[in-house]
């Protein structure tokens, strides 16, 4: 075994997006593509000048550079098990060993769900973690792969850090890599590459311990003992082993409660995105009647941080889910002392704002992406947070957490004895209903979307104050955010139109797509009158949808007759 010094050349396209660097598998499989990104990350972590100052690596005789911030440190490593996960793990181990890292703790088989990785980083006080996942993006040889770095708080790297990594990729010319043989990652135990120790752990253990510390498992066991049925679709992704062990193994849910539980490299050909458009089978099962019909249905995404939850024949929007979890948080042991505050991403509906107001706690509005919640959680300003994209989480970790949301809902149902539908309808009666819909235009040529957004920006100053039918625009802006904790700013986070009846239209370009550009149009209509809470969502937002088209001409710019997916 020895450390090799290898000459490389920068790849121009290694800027991380909303959640890490995501590309087609074929892109990641180019020689040195993954290696370069990981070396850039390790260089930044090793840089003596702090993460903002990329350091020129001198080819110092194969020592892997001079500054040694990683010496003595532990990194966590794991991924969602998709195609290329296993070879990527081997490459990263060799790079990490050559760059002076002392210890790696990794999930057996290279597996760690995103929330589990966050749990392991926090519980073991690691320096950080490398997570291999493209989350909800399709997998397999023709699908997507992704990598991201999480910091010692267990949360995604801040923008400052991801920009430093990107800057480093642009000047990188040297890789340090061990020429050791591949190691066996499928047995719990200890290994070594160069001087680096590797501990292979059960991927579920740490995470399960965190769940036990938050929820009353006896209460949940009682719920299942009374005949309650749940159906969780793990979508052949990484959440399966977690859901199976915790729900069926520890809490006593019936044995077939978790379906599609075996993680597959291509997710069985399915799209591991728990969006109603991708969970036909679950929706069908949840419409069945009779004794064997589940009362709570749920689905997880590729890396198990997202959740879709539904009652019998009743879909719950993620925005409503966040509002209800906030409303009922005191029923959960971990939150019985109350919440410090809540946070939601800007496009997420304002349902949670109304609950926060009633509770007398602050509600923060952040840009899209979990990394923006980290500082608020670390500073103790918020306890719960969520996004409209089927993500909810809390201060227990620094990632969103799909199974946590399912356990939370089960607990609320167990304590209140109410169905999901009646809980949500009661909520609407008290707080009003935010009808909510998102239209995604996928794989649109980048230049079409750029022109659309540029022209929309140009219209903004004139839009404020204009009246369209019965609605007047109060705010027309390009959302910018100043982090209340560290004062860092993020601009161009989506065009936002807020109307005088509290309706909102938001236009945003996705930061996770790997093919061309994805445009997202988010629509929210607030309806306080309980007599009007039973409309089909598409109908309820039809007028807003027409207005969005009138103002933005999305269909004209994208040359599409309509959205690819309407959620
Ligand atoms: C999407 C979602 C965003 C989420 C991100 C990562 O980003 O909209 O809310 O945080 O995915 O989720 P974008 O930029 O495509 O809109 V995951 O589960 O893919 O890590
Ligand atoms: Co995810």
Coordinates of N, CA and C and ligand atoms in Angstrom, one line a residue, residues 17-19 22 114 133-137 148 301 303 305-306 345 368-370 387-390 399-400 438 508-513 518 520 522, ligand 1:
X17 N -25.6 22.0 -6.1 CA -26.9 22.7 -6.2 C -27.6 22.8 -4.9
X18 N -29.0 22.6 -5.0 CA -29.8 22.7 -3.7 C -29.3 21.8 -2.7
X19 N -28.9 20.6 -3.1 CA -28.5 19.6 -2.1 C -27.3 18.7 -2.7
X22 N -25.2 16.8 -8.1 CA -25.9 15.7 -8.7 C -25.7 15.7 -10.2
X114 N -30.1 9.4 4.6 CA -29.6 10.8 4.9 C -29.9 11.2 6.3
X133 N -25.9 10.3 -2.5 CA -27.3 10.2 -2.8 C -27.7 11.3 -3.8
X134 N -28.6 10.9 -4.7 CA -29.2 11.9 -5.5 C -30.7 11.9 -5.1
X135 N -31.0 11.4 -3.9 CA -32.3 11.6 -3.2 C -33.4 11.1 -4.1
X136 N -34.3 12.0 -4.5 CA -35.5 11.7 -5.2 C -35.3 11.5 -6.7
X137 N -34.0 11.7 -7.2 CA -33.8 11.5 -8.6 C -33.7 10.0 -8.9
X148 N -22.8 14.7 -1.3 CA -22.8 16.0 -0.6 C -22.0 15.8 0.7
X301 N -38.6 8.7 0.1 CA -37.8 8.9 -1.1 C -36.5 8.1 -1.1
X303 N -33.4 8.6 -0.4 CA -32.5 8.6 0.7 C -33.3 8.7 2.1
X305 N -35.3 10.8 3.4 CA -35.5 12.1 4.1 C -36.9 12.7 3.8
X306 N -37.5 12.3 2.7 CA -38.8 12.9 2.4 C -39.9 11.9 2.9
X345 N -39.6 26.7 4.1 CA -39.0 27.3 2.9 C -40.0 28.2 2.3
X368 N -35.3 27.7 -0.4 CA -35.4 26.3 -0.6 C -34.1 25.5 -0.3
X369 N -34.2 24.4 0.4 CA -33.0 23.6 0.7 C -32.8 23.5 2.2
X370 N -32.5 22.3 2.7 CA -32.4 22.1 4.1 C -31.3 22.9 4.7
X387 N -40.6 21.7 4.3 CA -40.7 22.2 2.9 C -41.9 21.6 2.2
X388 N -42.3 22.3 1.2 CA -43.5 21.8 0.4 C -43.2 20.5 -0.4
X389 N -41.9 20.2 -0.5 CA -41.5 19.1 -1.4 C -41.4 17.8 -0.6
X390 N -42.4 17.6 0.4 CA -42.5 16.4 1.1 C -41.4 16.2 2.1
X399 N -31.2 17.1 9.1 CA -31.7 16.8 7.8 C -33.2 16.5 8.0
X400 N -34.0 16.6 6.9 CA -35.3 16.2 7.0 C -35.4 14.7 7.2
X438 N -48.3 22.5 -7.0 CA -47.0 22.8 -7.7 C -47.0 22.3 -9.1
X508 N -39.6 29.4 -9.7 CA -38.3 29.1 -9.2 C -37.7 28.0 -10.1
X509 N -36.4 28.1 -10.3 CA -35.6 27.1 -11.1 C -35.0 26.1 -10.1
X510 N -35.3 24.8 -10.4 CA -34.8 23.7 -9.6 C -33.3 23.7 -9.5
X511 N -32.7 23.3 -8.4 CA -31.3 23.2 -8.2 C -30.9 21.7 -8.0
X512 N -31.8 20.8 -8.4 CA -31.4 19.4 -8.2 C -31.5 18.6 -9.6
X513 N -32.0 19.3 -10.6 CA -32.2 18.5 -11.9 C -30.8 18.3 -12.5
X518 N -35.3 22.6 -14.8 CA -36.7 22.3 -14.3 C -37.2 23.6 -13.7
X520 N -40.2 25.4 -11.6 CA -41.3 25.1 -10.7 C -42.2 26.3 -10.5
X522 N -45.3 27.5 -8.1 CA -45.9 27.1 -6.8 C -47.2 28.0 -6.7
Ligands
LIG1 C1 -35.8 20.0 -4.3 C2 -36.9 20.5 -3.4 C3 -36.3 21.1 -2.1 C4 -35.4 20.0 -1.4 C5 -34.4 19.5 -2.4 C6 -33.6 18.4 -1.9 O1 -34.9 21.1 -4.7 O2 -37.6 21.5 -4.0 O3 -37.3 21.5 -1.3 O4 -34.8 20.6 -0.3 O5 -35.0 19.0 -3.6 O6 -34.4 17.3 -1.5 P1 -35.1 21.8 -6.1 O7 -33.9 22.8 -6.1 O8 -35.0 20.8 -7.2 O9 -36.4 22.5 -6.1 V1 -33.8 15.8 -1.6 O10 -34.9 14.8 -0.7 O11 -33.7 15.7 -3.3 O12 -32.4 15.8 -0.8

